[in-house]
Amino acid sequence: MDLNSASGVVLQVLTQASSQDSAVLKPAEEQLKQWETQPGFYTVLLNIFTNHSLDVNVRWLAVLYFKNGIDRYWRRVAPHALSEEEKATLRAGLITNFNEPVNQIATQIAVLIAKVARLDCPKQWPELIPTLIESVKIQDDLRQHRALLTFYHVTKTLSSKRLAADRKLFQDLASEIYSFTCSLWNHHTDTFLQQICSGGETAAINSLERTLLSLKVLRKLTVHGFLEPHQNADVTGFLLAVFVRLKQFLDCSRNIGAENVCRERLEKIIILFTKVLLDFLDQHPISFIPLIQRSLEFAVSYVFTEAGDGIVFERFIVQCMSLIKMIVKEDSYIPSKNFEDSKPETINAHQIKLSFFTHQTLTEICRRLVTHYFILSDEELAMWEEDPEGFAVEETGGDSWKYSLRPCSEVLFIDIFHEYSETLTPVLLNMVDTIKGPTCVEDLNTLRIKETVYNAVGLAAYELFDCIDFDEWFQSQLLGELQVAHDRYKLLRRRVIWLIGQWISVKFKADLRPLLYEAILSLLQDPDLVVRIETATTLKLIDDFEFRTEQFLPYLETTFSLLFQLLQQVTECDSKMQVLHVLSCVIERVNMQIRPFVGCLVQYLPLLWKQSEEHNMLRCAILSTLVHLIKGLGGSSENLYPFLLPVIQLSTDVSQPPHVYLLEDGLELWLVTLENCSSVTPELLRIFHNMAALLELSSENLLICFKIINAYIFSSSSEFLQIYAANLCQAFLELLRDITNEGQVQVLKVVENVLKVNPAVGPQMFQALLPPVFRGIIEGEKYPVVMSTYLGILGRVLLQNQCCFSSLLYQLSQEYNCEPDQILGNLIEMWVDRMDNITQPERRKLSALALLSLLPSANSIIQDKFCGIINVCVESLHDVMTEDPETSTYKDCMLMSHLEDPQVIEDEEPPTEQDKRKKMLALKDPVHAVSLQQFVYEKLKAQQELLGEEGFRSLMETVDTEIVTQLQEFLKGF
């Protein structure tokens, strides 16, 4: 690209590309895409975005195209890579002048310089860092700021490289520039503090921005620039200075009004100071040991004493709590159980913590956490009143809630209580004693304190296991609290039912559950929505632990009805998901006994599905509920098909955008629907069209796809295979070329099931898949599970379709250029040799039956392998025969009959329609229909008749005498 002539043309096209008119925009974008690989294009872009007289939008677009070009074409090995000459020109141009007047463009230029630095610095760009250092010394405010901004982005990018060589380069760089960066930071910090004191607000803001940028650079250098930072005097000096500067900035923020424009930036830099400490502790816990005492004193002072009053703000408190929590939980600071085996630095850290966390300090932290930080604020109580459902959603873990003060204080409480439970248990028990008995509903403050103590007891449930008689407490106080109907008492009703949910898996007598279910029924009718939602959530926790169906059944109808009403009442997506999850759990627990009560839910779900078109996560919850509903309804679920089948169709169609969210649950629903259908309807059969694309994905969902295919085979074998066998066979051939051994086994199991269900036509339908199986056996497949499945398929073909077996022998003999009998001999030899690969008793019996089916035979190859065949038979007889001690006779334990009633095991799910189909199929399967003992006898008798007494005796002499003795023992009585 000729630079002189191209600049104007590129500028014009960039102008068009920044147009709002798509008719102008689209051709311009296409033209720019064609120019991306043209030599000189990026030099033209550089000239455009560094020309401050041009339109800002055009310059912005030029920067973006330049930045994208670095990602695609800067590496030497990239297709259409930039030439070294052009890259050298661009590198020089990028750092010629740090005078970009537009903030957004300046940031983009800094980012793209950092991208180039990641690839080229320091080897191809040794002048970058020295140039930046010189530029940040310039007195010109704009140039200094832009250079410092670039310095930060370059440092940030280089620090993120993780290869050992790159880390070493960054460490070398950090050693060279650390002292200078510290001086720079101190200079800008001092300047800011002087300016803010003298009232120069504009100048102070500029200095504060430079302080922030230089501190960001120092954070990256400190955390990632040293292997053993505690041995570097500059690093330790900086980290100690952090505490001094933090205090200065906190004091400064006290003196600045909330409306002051500096306030927001001040808080930002205060948080950055805490991030330096947190990151350093995370990356260098041993180097942090000298800072433990100072950090704890600082954090505890500002968060748990009056020192922080009027100064601290919420995010700063959260950061300080995180610092305390990390120090308490850090593994490097916790000695081994055998104290003497601990490292000296671990013992040192442990002793520092021990000396700091005195009884008095821990008591104050615990009390202040519970009575100050756990307490619901006026704003939260107002939200409860004005938007109860929004409040409930936030309380159950909304994104903003996770990082807010109360949940962070709860996490700190849990960690500290766990670590110092001996000290804190009496403190908390004392707090429990002070709140015993009823509380006046007019005393809101006492109600709030009581709520926080209950919260603490719930959070510390596992630590308090031996210290609180929860069953007695439940009966004597908590149950009474739940029955106080006053509106203000909703605070405690909600917290008490939550508290019970926390203790249910810790210590709660099963005999008390009916009392609790009665209370839950009452609370599900509470006038307050927050209480109802919390109660529903608690019911799910109760169902999760030692659930007894017979205890719950008297309450099932009313509970289900109230939960359904709650599902209709809530409007937030998260709330509906939560209630649906509880309903699903109830259905799952009681299974078929839910049938009389689900009519209302069945009618409502189609409407909810339609309303949730834009809410895929809610649709996931609906799919999950349908899974449990279908299991509960069993064969009756076919009444849902007009709604259910289109849902499965949409959820499993990879051409539909929602499949990204719905596929996993949709596949499970598809499988459960098949397992519970009495027969496959034409509509259900048509959904299988979706499977071809799913198999092509080869994703983590392949396993359930194979289960679905097997379900179709068991449910509608003939019709299904007639329509889909050819495509399925082709898809399997494609899969087998590039699939793991485990995946290969799943494919082969499908083939095995086809042969089991359809022994007559199955081999023809999957003809193309059988030669690779036979080849795998002959060539000695190394992976045992694959070989076992190969032999299972071979056994099915040989035992149930000898015509197909003979055809395959002939085909392979042509392939290997030998006689079919030689192929047969090789198969038998490998079969006998690899019998140990087969671990399933069913397959071992199948192998014995299949090999015996070759008898009687005058074929010399088969007679040569007779010894191996008998060995396999005797092994299998050992597997399947059980001796009756009274009669001393043997019985094949795998035989099944129509008269056998399945054993009913308590809490076991009832058999699905698919289970029944498998049972009926098993009754026809030779493995379960033919006595191995009798089959061996008949085949040996036939062989004896074929060869005569003398010939048969000679044949038996090829078998080991011990094996013959065992065989005779099994055949005793025939």
mmCIF file of C-alpha atoms in Angstrom, residues 387-707:
data_model
loop_
_atom_site.group_PDB
_atom_site.id
_atom_site.type_symbol
_atom_site.label_atom_id
_atom_site.label_comp_id
_atom_site.label_asym_id
_atom_site.label_seq_id
_atom_site.Cartn_x
_atom_site.Cartn_y
_atom_site.Cartn_z
ATOM 1 C CA ASP A 387 -40.099 -4.862 47.274
ATOM 2 C CA PRO A 388 -40.262 -8.078 49.323
ATOM 3 C CA GLU A 389 -39.536 -10.363 46.404
ATOM 4 C CA GLY A 390 -36.543 -8.290 45.311
ATOM 5 C CA PHE A 391 -35.265 -8.440 48.895
ATOM 6 C CA ALA A 392 -35.691 -12.238 48.983
ATOM 7 C CA VAL A 393 -33.804 -12.628 45.696
ATOM 8 C CA GLU A 394 -30.913 -10.487 46.950
ATOM 9 C CA GLU A 395 -30.766 -12.430 50.222
ATOM 10 C CA THR A 396 -30.446 -15.730 48.393
ATOM 11 C CA GLY A 397 -27.299 -14.653 46.628
ATOM 12 C CA GLY A 398 -27.712 -12.036 43.941
ATOM 13 C CA ASP A 399 -24.415 -10.971 42.337
ATOM 14 C CA SER A 400 -24.368 -7.606 44.096
ATOM 15 C CA TRP A 401 -25.254 -9.272 47.408
ATOM 16 C CA LYS A 402 -22.271 -11.666 47.320
ATOM 17 C CA TYR A 403 -19.784 -8.807 47.539
ATOM 18 C CA SER A 404 -21.733 -6.629 49.956
ATOM 19 C CA LEU A 405 -20.927 -6.139 53.615
ATOM 20 C CA ARG A 406 -23.295 -8.500 55.411
ATOM 21 C CA PRO A 407 -22.453 -11.697 53.502
ATOM 22 C CA CYS A 408 -18.731 -10.903 53.776
ATOM 23 C CA SER A 409 -19.091 -10.432 57.538
ATOM 24 C CA GLU A 410 -20.905 -13.785 57.717
ATOM 25 C CA VAL A 411 -18.054 -15.530 55.888
ATOM 26 C CA LEU A 412 -15.509 -13.941 58.242
ATOM 27 C CA PHE A 413 -17.586 -15.043 61.244
ATOM 28 C CA ILE A 414 -17.687 -18.656 59.989
ATOM 29 C CA ASP A 415 -13.912 -18.772 59.444
ATOM 30 C CA ILE A 416 -12.983 -17.125 62.725
ATOM 31 C CA PHE A 417 -15.494 -19.216 64.680
ATOM 32 C CA HIS A 418 -14.119 -22.410 63.137
ATOM 33 C CA GLU A 419 -10.530 -21.446 63.916
ATOM 34 C CA TYR A 420 -11.189 -20.201 67.471
ATOM 35 C CA SER A 421 -14.321 -22.142 68.434
ATOM 36 C CA GLU A 422 -13.097 -22.899 71.973
ATOM 37 C CA THR A 423 -12.869 -19.186 72.738
ATOM 38 C CA LEU A 424 -15.932 -18.040 70.839
ATOM 39 C CA THR A 425 -18.458 -20.764 71.700
ATOM 40 C CA PRO A 426 -19.037 -19.436 75.261
ATOM 41 C CA VAL A 427 -19.326 -15.914 73.854
ATOM 42 C CA LEU A 428 -22.053 -16.938 71.415
ATOM 43 C CA LEU A 429 -23.856 -19.103 73.975
ATOM 44 C CA ASN A 430 -23.919 -16.121 76.320
ATOM 45 C CA MET A 431 -25.522 -14.055 73.553
ATOM 46 C CA VAL A 432 -28.118 -16.816 73.087
ATOM 47 C CA ASP A 433 -28.907 -16.712 76.823
ATOM 48 C CA THR A 434 -29.555 -12.980 76.680
ATOM 49 C CA ILE A 435 -32.281 -13.365 74.019
ATOM 50 C CA LYS A 436 -34.233 -16.230 75.585
ATOM 51 C CA GLY A 437 -37.953 -15.856 75.927
ATOM 52 C CA PRO A 438 -40.457 -13.795 73.956
ATOM 53 C CA THR A 439 -39.597 -10.364 72.602
ATOM 54 C CA CYS A 440 -41.892 -7.370 72.573
ATOM 55 C CA VAL A 441 -43.058 -6.742 69.021
ATOM 56 C CA GLU A 442 -42.755 -2.985 69.579
ATOM 57 C CA ASP A 443 -39.033 -3.284 70.401
ATOM 58 C CA LEU A 444 -37.643 -3.328 66.855
ATOM 59 C CA ASN A 445 -34.036 -2.974 67.979
ATOM 60 C CA THR A 446 -34.220 -6.073 70.200
ATOM 61 C CA LEU A 447 -35.955 -7.982 67.417
ATOM 62 C CA ARG A 448 -33.096 -7.082 65.066
ATOM 63 C CA ILE A 449 -30.438 -8.143 67.601
ATOM 64 C CA LYS A 450 -32.259 -11.426 68.237
ATOM 65 C CA GLU A 451 -32.374 -12.030 64.482
ATOM 66 C CA THR A 452 -28.590 -11.588 64.226
ATOM 67 C CA VAL A 453 -27.906 -13.994 67.108
ATOM 68 C CA TYR A 454 -30.110 -16.630 65.454
ATOM 69 C CA ASN A 455 -28.158 -15.981 62.266
ATOM 70 C CA ALA A 456 -24.867 -16.595 64.109
ATOM 71 C CA VAL A 457 -26.148 -19.834 65.668
ATOM 72 C CA GLY A 458 -27.171 -21.054 62.215
ATOM 73 C CA LEU A 459 -23.820 -20.178 60.656
ATOM 74 C CA ALA A 460 -21.922 -21.918 63.488
ATOM 75 C CA ALA A 461 -24.228 -24.968 63.609
ATOM 76 C CA TYR A 462 -21.500 -27.564 63.023
ATOM 77 C CA GLU A 463 -19.240 -26.007 65.686
ATOM 78 C CA LEU A 464 -22.076 -25.863 68.247
ATOM 79 C CA PHE A 465 -23.213 -29.462 67.734
ATOM 80 C CA ASP A 466 -22.310 -30.578 71.258
ATOM 81 C CA CYS A 467 -23.142 -27.296 72.977
ATOM 82 C CA ILE A 468 -26.794 -26.707 72.121
ATOM 83 C CA ASP A 469 -29.671 -29.118 72.672
ATOM 84 C CA PHE A 470 -31.380 -28.012 69.506
ATOM 85 C CA ASP A 471 -34.339 -30.390 69.825
ATOM 86 C CA GLU A 472 -35.204 -28.932 73.247
ATOM 87 C CA TRP A 473 -34.607 -25.367 72.007
ATOM 88 C CA PHE A 474 -36.841 -26.017 69.003
ATOM 89 C CA GLN A 475 -39.711 -27.178 71.192
ATOM 90 C CA SER A 476 -39.322 -24.699 74.056
ATOM 91 C CA GLN A 477 -38.629 -21.481 72.133
ATOM 92 C CA LEU A 478 -38.200 -21.617 68.371
ATOM 93 C CA LEU A 479 -41.563 -23.204 67.620
ATOM 94 C CA GLY A 480 -43.216 -20.478 69.677
ATOM 95 C CA GLU A 481 -41.337 -17.782 67.757
ATOM 96 C CA LEU A 482 -42.748 -19.194 64.500
ATOM 97 C CA GLN A 483 -46.288 -18.906 65.847
ATOM 98 C CA VAL A 484 -46.147 -15.168 66.654
ATOM 99 C CA ALA A 485 -48.230 -13.689 63.847
ATOM 100 C CA HIS A 486 -47.486 -9.967 64.350
ATOM 101 C CA ASP A 487 -46.184 -8.220 61.220
ATOM 102 C CA ARG A 488 -42.994 -6.992 62.924
ATOM 103 C CA TYR A 489 -42.233 -10.529 64.047
ATOM 104 C CA LYS A 490 -41.799 -11.604 60.408
ATOM 105 C CA LEU A 491 -38.131 -10.714 60.917
ATOM 106 C CA LEU A 492 -37.832 -13.603 63.385
ATOM 107 C CA ARG A 493 -40.212 -15.988 61.630
ATOM 108 C CA ARG A 494 -38.027 -15.837 58.545
ATOM 109 C CA ARG A 495 -34.773 -16.191 60.486
ATOM 110 C CA VAL A 496 -36.011 -19.026 62.729
ATOM 111 C CA ILE A 497 -37.164 -21.189 59.816
ATOM 112 C CA TRP A 498 -33.814 -20.506 58.135
ATOM 113 C CA LEU A 499 -32.038 -21.484 61.395
ATOM 114 C CA ILE A 500 -33.912 -24.786 61.514
ATOM 115 C CA GLY A 501 -32.840 -25.454 57.936
ATOM 116 C CA GLN A 502 -29.187 -24.985 58.968
ATOM 117 C CA TRP A 503 -29.515 -27.384 61.913
ATOM 118 C CA ILE A 504 -31.621 -30.065 60.214
ATOM 119 C CA SER A 505 -28.523 -31.890 58.934
ATOM 120 C CA VAL A 506 -26.607 -31.304 62.168
ATOM 121 C CA LYS A 507 -28.922 -32.286 64.992
ATOM 122 C CA PHE A 508 -32.671 -32.718 64.702
ATOM 123 C CA LYS A 509 -34.731 -35.716 65.853
ATOM 124 C CA ALA A 510 -36.740 -37.407 63.130
ATOM 125 C CA ASP A 511 -39.668 -37.658 65.569
ATOM 126 C CA LEU A 512 -39.944 -33.854 65.593
ATOM 127 C CA ARG A 513 -40.453 -33.586 61.837
ATOM 128 C CA PRO A 514 -44.264 -33.743 61.937
ATOM 129 C CA LEU A 515 -44.194 -30.733 64.284
ATOM 130 C CA LEU A 516 -41.920 -28.961 61.847
ATOM 131 C CA TYR A 517 -44.131 -29.844 58.862
ATOM 132 C CA GLU A 518 -47.097 -28.335 60.729
ATOM 133 C CA ALA A 519 -45.091 -25.135 61.245
ATOM 134 C CA ILE A 520 -44.051 -25.092 57.583
ATOM 135 C CA LEU A 521 -47.662 -25.381 56.433
ATOM 136 C CA SER A 522 -48.500 -22.371 58.575
ATOM 137 C CA LEU A 523 -45.522 -20.363 57.291
ATOM 138 C CA LEU A 524 -46.316 -21.160 53.647
ATOM 139 C CA GLN A 525 -49.550 -19.235 54.333
ATOM 140 C CA ASP A 526 -47.725 -16.363 56.086
ATOM 141 C CA PRO A 527 -48.914 -12.918 54.948
ATOM 142 C CA ASP A 528 -45.286 -11.957 54.250
ATOM 143 C CA LEU A 529 -43.851 -13.096 50.907
ATOM 144 C CA VAL A 530 -40.239 -13.139 52.165
ATOM 145 C CA VAL A 531 -41.207 -15.576 54.943
ATOM 146 C CA ARG A 532 -43.001 -17.821 52.445
ATOM 147 C CA ILE A 533 -40.019 -17.913 50.081
ATOM 148 C CA GLU A 534 -37.590 -18.650 52.938
ATOM 149 C CA THR A 535 -39.889 -21.423 54.187
ATOM 150 C CA ALA A 536 -39.968 -23.030 50.742
ATOM 151 C CA THR A 537 -36.168 -22.985 50.610
ATOM 152 C CA THR A 538 -35.951 -24.545 54.077
ATOM 153 C CA LEU A 539 -38.382 -27.300 53.056
ATOM 154 C CA LYS A 540 -35.921 -28.299 50.356
ATOM 155 C CA LEU A 541 -33.104 -28.544 52.942
ATOM 156 C CA ILE A 542 -35.326 -30.694 55.172
ATOM 157 C CA ASP A 543 -36.112 -33.002 52.255
ATOM 158 C CA ASP A 544 -32.401 -33.379 51.530
ATOM 159 C CA PHE A 545 -31.576 -34.962 54.897
ATOM 160 C CA GLU A 546 -32.939 -38.263 56.259
ATOM 161 C CA PHE A 547 -36.299 -37.728 54.582
ATOM 162 C CA ARG A 548 -39.018 -40.200 55.545
ATOM 163 C CA THR A 549 -41.830 -40.385 53.028
ATOM 164 C CA GLU A 550 -44.381 -41.799 55.456
ATOM 165 C CA GLN A 551 -43.880 -38.818 57.808
ATOM 166 C CA PHE A 552 -44.442 -36.322 55.012
ATOM 167 C CA LEU A 553 -47.380 -37.927 53.203
ATOM 168 C CA PRO A 554 -50.089 -36.479 55.514
ATOM 169 C CA TYR A 555 -48.823 -32.993 54.601
ATOM 170 C CA LEU A 556 -48.083 -33.641 50.923
ATOM 171 C CA GLU A 557 -51.318 -32.395 49.348
ATOM 172 C CA THR A 558 -51.454 -29.116 51.297
ATOM 173 C CA THR A 559 -47.711 -28.469 50.960
ATOM 174 C CA PHE A 560 -47.777 -29.047 47.216
ATOM 175 C CA SER A 561 -50.823 -26.829 46.812
ATOM 176 C CA LEU A 562 -49.236 -23.981 48.805
ATOM 177 C CA LEU A 563 -45.942 -24.254 46.921
ATOM 178 C CA PHE A 564 -47.861 -24.109 43.651
ATOM 179 C CA GLN A 565 -49.685 -20.971 44.832
ATOM 180 C CA LEU A 566 -46.320 -19.442 45.749
ATOM 181 C CA LEU A 567 -44.981 -20.284 42.282
ATOM 182 C CA GLN A 568 -47.888 -18.363 40.761
ATOM 183 C CA GLN A 569 -47.534 -15.415 43.144
ATOM 184 C CA VAL A 570 -43.839 -14.664 42.622
ATOM 185 C CA THR A 571 -42.882 -12.683 39.543
ATOM 186 C CA GLU A 572 -39.079 -12.577 39.606
ATOM 187 C CA CYS A 573 -37.315 -15.132 37.442
ATOM 188 C CA ASP A 574 -34.988 -16.156 40.297
ATOM 189 C CA SER A 575 -37.932 -16.651 42.680
ATOM 190 C CA LYS A 576 -39.789 -18.864 40.240
ATOM 191 C CA MET A 577 -36.635 -20.929 39.698
ATOM 192 C CA GLN A 578 -36.222 -21.295 43.454
ATOM 193 C CA VAL A 579 -39.815 -22.450 44.050
ATOM 194 C CA LEU A 580 -39.686 -24.775 41.034
ATOM 195 C CA HIS A 581 -36.563 -26.341 42.500
ATOM 196 C CA VAL A 582 -38.387 -27.011 45.775
ATOM 197 C CA LEU A 583 -41.378 -28.482 43.921
ATOM 198 C CA SER A 584 -38.983 -30.716 41.971
ATOM 199 C CA CYS A 585 -37.423 -31.960 45.205
ATOM 200 C CA VAL A 586 -40.840 -32.769 46.685
ATOM 201 C CA ILE A 587 -41.846 -34.673 43.531
ATOM 202 C CA GLU A 588 -38.525 -36.526 43.524
ATOM 203 C CA ARG A 589 -38.923 -37.548 47.185
ATOM 204 C CA VAL A 590 -42.468 -38.903 47.026
ATOM 205 C CA ASN A 591 -42.244 -40.195 43.430
ATOM 206 C CA MET A 592 -45.451 -41.893 42.244
ATOM 207 C CA GLN A 593 -47.412 -40.699 45.267
ATOM 208 C CA ILE A 594 -47.422 -37.182 43.801
ATOM 209 C CA ARG A 595 -49.784 -38.241 40.986
ATOM 210 C CA PRO A 596 -53.097 -37.132 42.549
ATOM 211 C CA PHE A 597 -51.813 -33.608 43.216
ATOM 212 C CA VAL A 598 -49.923 -32.472 40.104
ATOM 213 C CA GLY A 599 -52.833 -31.545 37.864
ATOM 214 C CA CYS A 600 -52.569 -27.832 38.622
ATOM 215 C CA LEU A 601 -48.805 -27.789 37.962
ATOM 216 C CA VAL A 602 -49.188 -29.738 34.732
ATOM 217 C CA GLN A 603 -51.700 -27.151 33.509
ATOM 218 C CA TYR A 604 -49.553 -24.182 34.592
ATOM 219 C CA LEU A 605 -46.166 -25.225 33.186
ATOM 220 C CA PRO A 606 -47.071 -24.607 29.495
ATOM 221 C CA LEU A 607 -48.079 -21.040 30.379
ATOM 222 C CA LEU A 608 -44.901 -20.503 32.400
ATOM 223 C CA TRP A 609 -42.813 -21.914 29.546
ATOM 224 C CA LYS A 610 -44.387 -19.433 27.140
ATOM 225 C CA GLN A 611 -43.900 -16.511 29.547
ATOM 226 C CA SER A 612 -40.231 -17.425 30.082
ATOM 227 C CA GLU A 613 -39.243 -17.222 26.418
ATOM 228 C CA GLU A 614 -36.621 -14.567 27.178
ATOM 229 C CA HIS A 615 -35.422 -16.270 30.402
ATOM 230 C CA ASN A 616 -33.460 -19.376 29.514
ATOM 231 C CA MET A 617 -32.353 -20.102 33.084
ATOM 232 C CA LEU A 618 -36.007 -20.244 34.172
ATOM 233 C CA ARG A 619 -36.668 -22.589 31.284
ATOM 234 C CA CYS A 620 -33.825 -24.785 32.578
ATOM 235 C CA ALA A 621 -35.644 -24.951 35.918
ATOM 236 C CA ILE A 622 -38.879 -25.899 34.114
ATOM 237 C CA LEU A 623 -37.039 -28.688 32.272
ATOM 238 C CA SER A 624 -35.622 -29.968 35.556
ATOM 239 C CA THR A 625 -39.109 -29.940 37.113
ATOM 240 C CA LEU A 626 -40.482 -31.842 34.117
ATOM 241 C CA VAL A 627 -37.792 -34.504 34.561
ATOM 242 C CA HIS A 628 -38.977 -35.235 38.106
ATOM 243 C CA LEU A 629 -42.619 -34.902 37.082
ATOM 244 C CA ILE A 630 -42.246 -37.515 34.328
ATOM 245 C CA LYS A 631 -40.515 -39.879 36.758
ATOM 246 C CA GLY A 632 -43.357 -39.415 39.223
ATOM 247 C CA LEU A 633 -46.094 -39.852 36.613
ATOM 248 C CA GLY A 634 -44.476 -42.820 34.886
ATOM 249 C CA GLY A 635 -46.606 -44.144 32.011
ATOM 250 C CA SER A 636 -49.280 -41.505 32.736
ATOM 251 C CA SER A 637 -46.853 -38.834 31.496
ATOM 252 C CA GLU A 638 -48.025 -39.473 27.921
ATOM 253 C CA ASN A 639 -50.907 -37.064 28.621
ATOM 254 C CA LEU A 640 -48.281 -34.281 28.693
ATOM 255 C CA TYR A 641 -46.952 -35.021 25.196
ATOM 256 C CA PRO A 642 -48.681 -32.087 23.404
ATOM 257 C CA PHE A 643 -46.608 -29.740 25.627
ATOM 258 C CA LEU A 644 -43.677 -32.015 26.464
ATOM 259 C CA LEU A 645 -42.523 -33.120 23.008
ATOM 260 C CA PRO A 646 -42.217 -29.615 21.480
ATOM 261 C CA VAL A 647 -40.220 -28.618 24.587
ATOM 262 C CA ILE A 648 -37.806 -31.528 24.027
ATOM 263 C CA GLN A 649 -37.659 -30.715 20.321
ATOM 264 C CA LEU A 650 -36.668 -27.092 20.950
ATOM 265 C CA SER A 651 -34.254 -27.833 23.794
ATOM 266 C CA THR A 652 -32.249 -30.420 21.843
ATOM 267 C CA ASP A 653 -32.200 -28.712 18.448
ATOM 268 C CA VAL A 654 -28.674 -27.308 18.062
ATOM 269 C CA SER A 655 -29.826 -25.009 15.271
ATOM 270 C CA GLN A 656 -31.940 -23.096 17.808
ATOM 271 C CA PRO A 657 -30.054 -20.468 19.887
ATOM 272 C CA PRO A 658 -31.634 -21.481 23.243
ATOM 273 C CA HIS A 659 -30.000 -24.920 23.025
ATOM 274 C CA VAL A 660 -26.840 -23.387 24.537
ATOM 275 C CA TYR A 661 -28.723 -23.124 27.844
ATOM 276 C CA LEU A 662 -31.334 -25.863 27.517
ATOM 277 C CA LEU A 663 -29.491 -28.782 25.919
ATOM 278 C CA GLU A 664 -28.235 -30.590 29.023
ATOM 279 C CA ASP A 665 -31.603 -30.550 30.816
ATOM 280 C CA GLY A 666 -33.425 -31.136 27.528
ATOM 281 C CA LEU A 667 -31.453 -34.334 26.878
ATOM 282 C CA GLU A 668 -32.193 -35.604 30.378
ATOM 283 C CA LEU A 669 -35.903 -34.889 29.849
ATOM 284 C CA TRP A 670 -35.791 -36.677 26.480
ATOM 285 C CA LEU A 671 -34.232 -39.761 28.108
ATOM 286 C CA VAL A 672 -36.673 -39.813 31.045
ATOM 287 C CA THR A 673 -39.612 -39.447 28.632
ATOM 288 C CA LEU A 674 -38.439 -42.471 26.643
ATOM 289 C CA GLU A 675 -37.815 -44.503 29.795
ATOM 290 C CA ASN A 676 -41.370 -43.864 30.989
ATOM 291 C CA CYS A 677 -43.313 -44.221 27.733
ATOM 292 C CA SER A 678 -45.365 -47.362 27.186
ATOM 293 C CA SER A 679 -44.683 -47.077 23.455
ATOM 294 C CA VAL A 680 -42.923 -44.629 21.151
ATOM 295 C CA THR A 681 -45.388 -42.343 19.388
ATOM 296 C CA PRO A 682 -44.692 -41.092 15.834
ATOM 297 C CA GLU A 683 -44.050 -37.599 17.284
ATOM 298 C CA LEU A 684 -41.529 -38.945 19.777
ATOM 299 C CA LEU A 685 -39.883 -40.916 16.996
ATOM 300 C CA ARG A 686 -39.568 -37.771 14.844
ATOM 301 C CA ILE A 687 -37.618 -35.926 17.549
ATOM 302 C CA PHE A 688 -34.733 -38.324 16.845
ATOM 303 C CA HIS A 689 -33.973 -36.166 13.789
ATOM 304 C CA ASN A 690 -32.173 -33.894 16.284
ATOM 305 C CA MET A 691 -29.693 -36.648 17.161
ATOM 306 C CA ALA A 692 -27.548 -36.464 14.004
ATOM 307 C CA ALA A 693 -26.352 -32.934 14.782
ATOM 308 C CA LEU A 694 -25.823 -33.850 18.463
ATOM 309 C CA LEU A 695 -23.542 -36.753 17.527
ATOM 310 C CA GLU A 696 -21.557 -34.440 15.258
ATOM 311 C CA LEU A 697 -20.896 -32.126 18.227
ATOM 312 C CA SER A 698 -18.945 -34.921 20.002
ATOM 313 C CA SER A 699 -19.435 -32.972 23.222
ATOM 314 C CA GLU A 700 -19.644 -33.958 26.874
ATOM 315 C CA ASN A 701 -23.292 -34.844 26.185
ATOM 316 C CA LEU A 702 -22.386 -37.885 24.060
ATOM 317 C CA LEU A 703 -22.967 -40.333 26.912
ATOM 318 C CA ILE A 704 -26.589 -39.294 27.438
ATOM 319 C CA CYS A 705 -27.071 -39.289 23.650
ATOM 320 C CA PHE A 706 -26.065 -42.962 23.603
ATOM 321 C CA LYS A 707 -28.491 -43.637 26.470
#
